PDB file of C-alpha atoms and ligand atoms in Angstrom:
ATOM      1  CA  MET I  18     -16.566  98.373  56.809  1.00 37.00           C
ATOM      2  CA  SER I  19     -17.699  95.350  58.777  1.00 39.00           C
ATOM      3  CA  ASP I  20     -17.193  96.868  62.243  1.00 48.00           C
ATOM      4  CA  ALA I  21     -18.510 100.333  61.226  1.00 59.00           C
ATOM      5  CA  GLY I  22     -15.017 101.742  61.839  1.00 62.00           C
ATOM      6  CA  PHE I  23     -14.841 100.968  65.550  1.00 67.00           C
ATOM      7  CA  SER I  24     -11.521  99.061  65.445  1.00 68.00           C
ATOM      8  CA  ASP I  25      -9.558 102.179  64.433  1.00 92.00           C
ATOM      9  CA  ALA I  26     -11.882 104.952  65.493  1.00 95.00           C
ATOM     10  CA  ALA I  27      -9.377 107.810  65.177  1.00 96.00           C
ATOM     11  CA  ARG I  28      -8.530 106.900  61.575  1.00 96.00           C
ATOM     12  CA  THR I  29     -12.166 106.369  60.599  1.00 95.00           C
ATOM     13  CA  TRP I  30     -13.342 109.635  62.133  1.00 96.00           C
ATOM     14  CA  ASN I  31     -10.387 111.676  60.863  1.00 97.00           C
ATOM     15  CA  GLN I  32     -11.345 110.510  57.370  1.00 96.00           C
ATOM     16  CA  ARG I  33     -14.996 111.436  57.921  1.00 95.00           C
ATOM     17  CA  PHE I  34     -13.961 114.868  59.212  1.00 97.00           C
ATOM     18  CA  SER I  35     -11.499 115.507  56.364  1.00 96.00           C
ATOM     19  CA  ARG I  36     -14.124 117.433  54.373  1.00 95.00           C
ATOM     20  CA  ASP I  37     -14.317 121.206  54.753  1.00 94.00           C
ATOM     21  CA  ASP I  38     -17.976 121.251  55.769  1.00 96.00           C
ATOM     22  CA  TYR I  39     -19.176 120.304  59.264  1.00 97.00           C
ATOM     23  CA  ILE I  40     -20.678 116.866  58.775  1.00 96.00           C
ATOM     24  CA  PHE I  41     -23.060 117.186  61.763  1.00 95.00           C
ATOM     25  CA  GLY I  42     -23.614 120.880  61.068  1.00 95.00           C
ATOM     26  CA  GLU I  43     -22.545 123.938  63.019  1.00 97.00           C
ATOM     27  CA  GLU I  44     -25.709 124.276  65.108  1.00 97.00           C
ATOM     28  CA  PRO I  45     -26.063 122.416  68.418  1.00 98.00           C
ATOM     29  CA  ASN I  46     -28.041 119.218  68.802  1.00 97.00           C
ATOM     30  CA  VAL I  47     -31.732 120.141  69.206  1.00 97.00           C
ATOM     31  CA  TYR I  48     -32.240 117.964  72.297  1.00 98.00           C
ATOM     32  CA  LEU I  49     -29.258 119.549  74.041  1.00 98.00           C
ATOM     33  CA  ARG I  50     -30.467 123.037  73.182  1.00 98.00           C
ATOM     34  CA  ALA I  51     -33.875 122.243  74.695  1.00 98.00           C
ATOM     35  CA  GLN I  52     -32.223 121.363  78.038  1.00 98.00           C
ATOM     36  CA  LEU I  53     -30.570 124.782  78.491  1.00 98.00           C
ATOM     37  CA  GLY I  54     -32.933 125.764  81.330  1.00 97.00           C
ATOM     38  CA  ARG I  55     -31.887 122.657  83.286  1.00 97.00           C
ATOM     39  CA  LEU I  56     -28.190 123.574  83.300  1.00 98.00           C
ATOM     40  CA  LYS I  57     -26.642 125.635  86.082  1.00 97.00           C
ATOM     41  CA  PRO I  58     -25.920 129.081  84.593  1.00 96.00           C
ATOM     42  CA  ALA I  59     -22.205 129.674  83.949  1.00 97.00           C
ATOM     43  CA  GLY I  60     -21.448 126.162  85.254  1.00 98.00           C
ATOM     44  CA  ARG I  61     -18.672 123.800  84.194  1.00 98.00           C
ATOM     45  CA  VAL I  62     -19.688 121.533  81.343  1.00 98.00           C
ATOM     46  CA  LEU I  63     -17.944 118.584  79.687  1.00 98.00           C
ATOM     47  CA  CYS I  64     -18.702 117.580  76.075  1.00 98.00           C
ATOM     48  CA  VAL I  65     -17.785 113.921  75.559  1.00 98.00           C
ATOM     49  CA  ALA I  66     -16.694 112.907  72.029  1.00 98.00           C
ATOM     50  CA  ASP I  67     -17.498 116.413  70.846  1.00 98.00           C
ATOM     51  CA  GLY I  68     -16.598 115.867  67.179  1.00 98.00           C
ATOM     52  CA  GLU I  69     -16.365 119.134  65.224  1.00 98.00           C
ATOM     53  CA  GLY I  70     -17.478 121.226  68.193  1.00 98.00           C
ATOM     54  CA  ARG I  71     -21.045 122.249  67.395  1.00 98.00           C
ATOM     55  CA  ASN I  72     -22.241 121.484  70.947  1.00 98.00           C
ATOM     56  CA  SER I  73     -19.247 122.734  72.938  1.00 98.00           C
ATOM     57  CA  VAL I  74     -19.084 126.012  71.013  1.00 98.00           C
ATOM     58  CA  TRP I  75     -22.799 126.642  71.482  1.00 98.00           C
ATOM     59  CA  LEU I  76     -22.506 125.909  75.223  1.00 98.00           C
ATOM     60  CA  ALA I  77     -19.556 128.318  75.498  1.00 98.00           C
ATOM     61  CA  ARG I  78     -21.665 130.943  73.712  1.00 98.00           C
ATOM     62  CA  GLN I  79     -24.303 130.465  76.439  1.00 98.00           C
ATOM     63  CA  GLY I  80     -21.714 131.385  79.088  1.00 98.00           C
ATOM     64  CA  PHE I  81     -20.644 127.951  80.345  1.00 98.00           C
ATOM     65  CA  ALA I  82     -17.012 127.012  81.063  1.00 98.00           C
ATOM     66  CA  VAL I  83     -16.605 124.132  78.628  1.00 98.00           C
ATOM     67  CA  ASP I  84     -14.132 121.252  78.416  1.00 98.00           C
ATOM     68  CA  ALA I  85     -14.396 118.965  75.379  1.00 98.00           C
ATOM     69  CA  PHE I  86     -12.517 116.000  73.995  1.00 98.00           C
ATOM     70  CA  ASP I  87     -12.663 113.729  70.976  1.00 98.00           C
ATOM     71  CA  ILE I  88     -10.506 110.940  69.616  1.00 97.00           C
ATOM     72  CA  ALA I  89     -10.241 112.525  66.126  1.00 97.00           C
ATOM     73  CA  GLU I  90      -7.695 115.309  65.891  1.00 97.00           C
ATOM     74  CA  ARG I  91      -9.190 116.488  62.592  1.00 98.00           C
ATOM     75  CA  GLY I  92     -12.539 116.965  64.359  1.00 98.00           C
ATOM     76  CA  VAL I  93     -10.902 118.843  67.222  1.00 98.00           C
ATOM     77  CA  ALA I  94      -9.039 121.093  64.745  1.00 98.00           C
ATOM     78  CA  LYS I  95     -12.364 121.996  63.108  1.00 98.00           C
ATOM     79  CA  ALA I  96     -13.895 122.535  66.557  1.00 98.00           C
ATOM     80  CA  ARG I  97     -11.101 124.974  67.411  1.00 98.00           C
ATOM     81  CA  GLN I  98     -11.842 126.873  64.194  1.00 98.00           C
ATOM     82  CA  LEU I  99     -15.563 126.991  65.026  1.00 98.00           C
ATOM     83  CA  ALA I 100     -14.780 128.373  68.500  1.00 98.00           C
ATOM     84  CA  ALA I 101     -12.413 130.991  67.070  1.00 98.00           C
ATOM     85  CA  ARG I 102     -15.045 132.112  64.571  1.00 98.00           C
ATOM     86  CA  ALA I 103     -17.607 132.371  67.393  1.00 98.00           C
ATOM     87  CA  GLY I 104     -15.122 134.277  69.574  1.00 98.00           C
ATOM     88  CA  VAL I 105     -15.406 131.821  72.491  1.00 98.00           C
ATOM     89  CA  GLU I 106     -12.984 129.674  74.472  1.00 98.00           C
ATOM     90  CA  VAL I 107     -13.379 125.923  74.880  1.00 98.00           C
ATOM     91  CA  ALA I 108     -10.695 123.734  76.481  1.00 98.00           C
ATOM     92  CA  PHE I 109     -10.358 121.147  73.697  1.00 98.00           C
ATOM     93  CA  GLU I 110      -8.312 117.961  73.953  1.00 98.00           C
ATOM     94  CA  VAL I 111      -7.667 115.050  71.608  1.00 98.00           C
ATOM     95  CA  ALA I 112      -8.324 111.916  73.652  1.00 97.00           C
ATOM     96  CA  ASP I 113      -9.883 108.481  73.684  1.00 97.00           C
ATOM     97  CA  CYS I 114     -12.706 108.219  76.223  1.00 98.00           C
ATOM     98  CA  ASP I 115     -10.870 105.261  77.766  1.00 97.00           C
ATOM     99  CA  GLY I 116      -7.706 107.341  78.245  1.00 97.00           C
ATOM    100  CA  TRP I 117      -8.974 110.824  79.099  1.00 98.00           C
ATOM    101  CA  ARG I 118      -8.092 112.315  82.517  1.00 97.00           C
ATOM    102  CA  TRP I 119     -11.706 112.272  83.876  1.00 98.00           C
ATOM    103  CA  PRO I 120     -11.740 114.591  86.912  1.00 98.00           C
ATOM    104  CA  ARG I 121     -14.085 113.432  89.671  1.00 98.00           C
ATOM    105  CA  SER I 122     -17.039 115.421  91.108  1.00 98.00           C
ATOM    106  CA  HIS I 123     -16.098 118.338  88.878  1.00 98.00           C
ATOM    107  CA  TYR I 124     -18.797 119.135  86.308  1.00 98.00           C
ATOM    108  CA  ASP I 125     -22.208 120.770  86.675  1.00 98.00           C
ATOM    109  CA  ALA I 126     -23.213 119.076  83.434  1.00 98.00           C
ATOM    110  CA  VAL I 127     -21.975 116.510  80.940  1.00 98.00           C
ATOM    111  CA  ALA I 128     -23.238 116.447  77.349  1.00 98.00           C
ATOM    112  CA  ALA I 129     -22.989 113.016  75.704  1.00 98.00           C
ATOM    113  CA  ILE I 130     -24.563 113.533  72.300  1.00 98.00           C
ATOM    114  CA  PHE I 131     -24.469 110.582  69.886  1.00 97.00           C
ATOM    115  CA  VAL I 132     -21.661 108.688  71.611  1.00 98.00           C
ATOM    116  CA  GLN I 133     -22.887 105.342  70.285  1.00 97.00           C
ATOM    117  CA  PHE I 134     -19.439 104.341  69.053  1.00 96.00           C
ATOM    118  CA  ALA I 135     -19.250 102.577  72.421  1.00 96.00           C
ATOM    119  CA  ASP I 136     -20.032  98.864  72.527  1.00 96.00           C
ATOM    120  CA  PRO I 137     -21.675  97.575  75.735  1.00 97.00           C
ATOM    121  CA  ALA I 138     -18.383  97.090  77.599  1.00 97.00           C
ATOM    122  CA  MET I 139     -16.989 100.498  76.632  1.00 97.00           C
ATOM    123  CA  ARG I 140     -20.369 102.078  77.330  1.00 98.00           C
ATOM    124  CA  ALA I 141     -20.366 100.696  80.889  1.00 98.00           C
ATOM    125  CA  ARG I 142     -16.933 102.244  81.510  1.00 98.00           C
ATOM    126  CA  LEU I 143     -17.957 105.510  79.865  1.00 98.00           C
ATOM    127  CA  PHE I 144     -21.186 105.888  81.852  1.00 98.00           C
ATOM    128  CA  GLU I 145     -19.382 105.089  85.112  1.00 98.00           C
ATOM    129  CA  ARG I 146     -16.777 107.788  84.370  1.00 98.00           C
ATOM    130  CA  ILE I 147     -19.421 110.328  83.417  1.00 98.00           C
ATOM    131  CA  VAL I 148     -21.341 109.765  86.648  1.00 98.00           C
ATOM    132  CA  ALA I 149     -18.125 110.053  88.681  1.00 98.00           C
ATOM    133  CA  ALA I 150     -17.208 113.292  86.868  1.00 98.00           C
ATOM    134  CA  LEU I 151     -20.493 114.984  87.813  1.00 98.00           C
ATOM    135  CA  ARG I 152     -20.776 117.009  90.993  1.00 98.00           C
ATOM    136  CA  PRO I 153     -23.734 116.246  93.264  1.00 98.00           C
ATOM    137  CA  GLY I 154     -26.671 118.022  91.611  1.00 98.00           C
ATOM    138  CA  GLY I 155     -24.936 117.941  88.225  1.00 98.00           C
ATOM    139  CA  VAL I 156     -26.825 116.692  85.174  1.00 98.00           C
ATOM    140  CA  LEU I 157     -26.105 114.397  82.268  1.00 98.00           C
ATOM    141  CA  VAL I 158     -27.743 115.247  78.943  1.00 98.00           C
ATOM    142  CA  LEU I 159     -27.639 112.192  76.681  1.00 98.00           C
ATOM    143  CA  GLN I 160     -28.983 111.809  73.162  1.00 98.00           C
ATOM    144  CA  GLY I 161     -28.866 108.711  71.033  1.00 97.00           C
ATOM    145  CA  TYR I 162     -30.762 106.435  68.680  1.00 97.00           C
ATOM    146  CA  THR I 163     -33.047 103.537  69.602  1.00 97.00           C
ATOM    147  CA  PRO I 164     -33.073 100.166  67.755  1.00 96.00           C
ATOM    148  CA  ARG I 165     -35.973 101.440  65.595  1.00 95.00           C
ATOM    149  CA  GLN I 166     -33.307 103.550  63.884  1.00 93.00           C
ATOM    150  CA  LEU I 167     -32.188 100.346  62.133  1.00 95.00           C
ATOM    151  CA  ASP I 168     -35.323 100.772  59.962  1.00 93.00           C
ATOM    152  CA  TYR I 169     -34.559 104.410  59.138  1.00 91.00           C
ATOM    153  CA  ARG I 170     -30.765 104.320  58.692  1.00 89.00           C
ATOM    154  CA  THR I 171     -30.556 108.102  58.682  1.00 91.00           C
ATOM    155  CA  GLY I 172     -27.593 108.191  61.062  1.00 84.00           C
ATOM    156  CA  GLY I 173     -25.849 106.282  63.821  1.00 87.00           C
ATOM    157  CA  PRO I 174     -24.157 102.891  63.898  1.00 90.00           C
ATOM    158  CA  PRO I 175     -26.118 100.025  62.293  1.00 91.00           C
ATOM    159  CA  ILE I 176     -25.410  97.761  65.272  1.00 95.00           C
ATOM    160  CA  GLU I 177     -28.208  97.061  67.718  1.00 95.00           C
ATOM    161  CA  SER I 178     -25.987  96.528  70.768  1.00 96.00           C
ATOM    162  CA  HIS I 179     -24.734 100.127  70.472  1.00 97.00           C
ATOM    163  CA  LEU I 180     -28.241 101.609  70.475  1.00 97.00           C
ATOM    164  CA  TYR I 181     -30.269 102.617  73.543  1.00 98.00           C
ATOM    165  CA  THR I 182     -33.653 101.676  74.944  1.00 97.00           C
ATOM    166  CA  ALA I 183     -35.306 103.384  77.886  1.00 98.00           C
ATOM    167  CA  PRO I 184     -35.046 100.341  80.221  1.00 98.00           C
ATOM    168  CA  MET I 185     -31.387  99.875  79.286  1.00 97.00           C
ATOM    169  CA  LEU I 186     -30.533 103.515  80.092  1.00 98.00           C
ATOM    170  CA  ARG I 187     -32.529 103.415  83.318  1.00 98.00           C
ATOM    171  CA  ASP I 188     -30.537 100.391  84.365  1.00 97.00           C
ATOM    172  CA  ALA I 189     -27.119 101.563  83.120  1.00 97.00           C
ATOM    173  CA  LEU I 190     -27.516 105.011  84.692  1.00 98.00           C
ATOM    174  CA  GLY I 191     -29.192 103.838  87.884  1.00 97.00           C
ATOM    175  CA  ALA I 192     -26.873 106.082  89.902  1.00 97.00           C
ATOM    176  CA  LEU I 193     -28.691 109.138  88.499  1.00 98.00           C
ATOM    177  CA  GLU I 194     -32.201 110.428  89.218  1.00 98.00           C
ATOM    178  CA  VAL I 195     -34.081 110.457  85.948  1.00 98.00           C
ATOM    179  CA  VAL I 196     -35.337 113.974  85.222  1.00 98.00           C
ATOM    180  CA  GLU I 197     -36.505 113.047  81.726  1.00 98.00           C
ATOM    181  CA  LEU I 198     -36.283 109.909  79.634  1.00 98.00           C
ATOM    182  CA  ARG I 199     -38.047 110.042  76.303  1.00 97.00           C
ATOM    183  CA  GLU I 200     -38.124 107.815  73.221  1.00 97.00           C
ATOM    184  CA  TYR I 201     -39.463 109.740  70.253  1.00 97.00           C
ATOM    185  CA  GLU I 202     -39.255 110.232  66.524  1.00 96.00           C
ATOM    186  CA  ALA I 203     -38.249 113.438  64.795  1.00 92.00           C
ATOM    187  CA  ASP I 204     -36.861 114.772  61.533  1.00 92.00           C
ATOM    188  CA  LEU I 205     -33.226 115.643  62.103  1.00 86.00           C
ATOM    189  CA  ALA I 206     -31.248 118.047  59.953  1.00 85.00           C
ATOM    190  CA  GLU I 207     -27.768 117.867  61.510  1.00 87.00           C
ATOM    191  CA  GLY I 208     -25.378 118.322  58.606  1.00 84.00           C
ATOM    192  CA  THR I 209     -25.312 115.489  56.086  1.00 83.00           C
ATOM    193  CA  GLN I 210     -24.828 112.625  58.570  1.00 87.00           C
ATOM    194  CA  HIS I 211     -27.921 112.898  60.791  1.00 83.00           C
ATOM    195  CA  PHE I 212     -30.600 113.744  58.289  1.00 84.00           C
ATOM    196  CA  GLY I 213     -34.199 112.636  57.994  1.00 87.00           C
ATOM    197  CA  ARG I 214     -36.738 110.693  60.057  1.00 93.00           C
ATOM    198  CA  SER I 215     -34.972 109.348  63.132  1.00 92.00           C
ATOM    199  CA  ALA I 216     -35.785 107.126  66.119  1.00 94.00           C
ATOM    200  CA  LEU I 217     -34.318 108.990  69.066  1.00 98.00           C
ATOM    201  CA  ILE I 218     -33.960 108.813  72.800  1.00 98.00           C
ATOM    202  CA  GLY I 219     -33.142 111.645  75.170  1.00 98.00           C
ATOM    203  CA  LEU I 220     -32.213 111.426  78.809  1.00 98.00           C
ATOM    204  CA  VAL I 221     -31.567 114.023  81.464  1.00 98.00           C
ATOM    205  CA  GLY I 222     -30.281 112.520  84.708  1.00 98.00           C
ATOM    206  CA  ARG I 223     -29.251 114.282  87.917  1.00 98.00           C
ATOM    207  CA  LYS I 224     -26.594 113.043  90.312  1.00 98.00           C
ATOM    208  CA  PRO I 225     -28.028 112.935  93.844  1.00 98.00           C
TER     209      PRO I 225
HETATM  210  C1  SAM Z  25     -21.601 110.624  65.872  1.00 78.61           C
HETATM  211  S1  SAM Z  25     -20.166 111.596  66.245  1.00 78.61           S
HETATM  212  C2  SAM Z  25     -20.865 112.786  67.382  1.00 78.61           C
HETATM  213  C3  SAM Z  25     -20.024 114.013  67.571  1.00 78.61           C
HETATM  214  C4  SAM Z  25     -20.631 115.076  68.490  1.00 78.61           C
HETATM  215  N1  SAM Z  25     -20.936 114.555  69.807  1.00 78.61           N
HETATM  216  C5  SAM Z  25     -21.855 115.682  67.883  1.00 78.61           C
HETATM  217  O1  SAM Z  25     -22.961 115.448  68.392  1.00 78.61           O
HETATM  218  O2  SAM Z  25     -21.716 116.434  66.898  1.00 78.61           O
HETATM  219  C6  SAM Z  25     -19.234 110.495  67.303  1.00 78.61           C
HETATM  220  C7  SAM Z  25     -17.901 111.068  67.761  1.00 78.61           C
HETATM  221  O3  SAM Z  25     -17.260 110.143  68.635  1.00 78.61           O
HETATM  222  C8  SAM Z  25     -15.865 110.242  68.443  1.00 78.61           C
HETATM  223  N2  SAM Z  25     -15.267 109.010  68.970  1.00 78.61           N
HETATM  224  C9  SAM Z  25     -15.324 107.748  68.450  1.00 78.61           C
HETATM  225  N3  SAM Z  25     -14.694 106.867  69.246  1.00 78.61           N
HETATM  226  C10 SAM Z  25     -14.219 107.585  70.307  1.00 78.61           C
HETATM  227  C11 SAM Z  25     -13.489 107.237  71.482  1.00 78.61           C
HETATM  228  N4  SAM Z  25     -13.134 105.974  71.725  1.00 78.61           N
HETATM  229  N5  SAM Z  25     -13.170 108.218  72.363  1.00 78.61           N
HETATM  230  C12 SAM Z  25     -13.523 109.504  72.111  1.00 78.61           C
HETATM  231  N6  SAM Z  25     -14.217 109.896  71.017  1.00 78.61           N
HETATM  232  C13 SAM Z  25     -14.577 108.943  70.133  1.00 78.61           C
HETATM  233  C14 SAM Z  25     -15.710 110.437  66.949  1.00 78.61           C
HETATM  234  O4  SAM Z  25     -14.470 110.989  66.597  1.00 78.61           O
HETATM  235  C15 SAM Z  25     -16.902 111.371  66.660  1.00 78.61           C
HETATM  236  O5  SAM Z  25     -16.511 112.706  66.746  1.00 78.61           O
END
């Protein structure tokens, strides 16, 4: 597909999620898990483009009050099943990030894990909404791929303008205090879709 499925994201992702297995696995993203100590205990957390729910369900299991949305209803249906199996509640919604209700100054944390479907214009809108949704003191946990990932091709969109560099994130998220911003390489084993040597970037930013 020439645009990597971005022109009809719901259809593309519903197809990807039509398998019975969890294509990014059932365990949370490793970078998100490592940030647990930086999140306000029992706080309100939003998972943006949460897919099949591995991150939202894990956060709910840690005692957070979790809202989550994704454009793909098939992904959200699988996320609901994962939450039911774990015996936790997550407030799931099917929504496009450009159309979601985005409460302001509401969340103690936002998890944006591999949301690189967003082109630069959508990304600017998305980051602005995330920052506005955080309460003062709230943190954003963001994980993505850097352009070096184009050499590995072990996950993520093969389009450079969707990928992140440290200076780009510093600039785009200038409204946040950077707690951590790290480009690194690691071997991922997140289902079948994020698997193998990967060029990653992780950011934790706090709203002043
Ligand atoms: C790489 S997956 C990551 C899923 C999840 N964050 C995770 O880490 O397992 C990207 C997700 O973005 C969702 N998505 C794509 N375009 C979207 C949009 N415009 N609004 C909301 N979600 C979108 C897809 O349905 C998919 O679940």
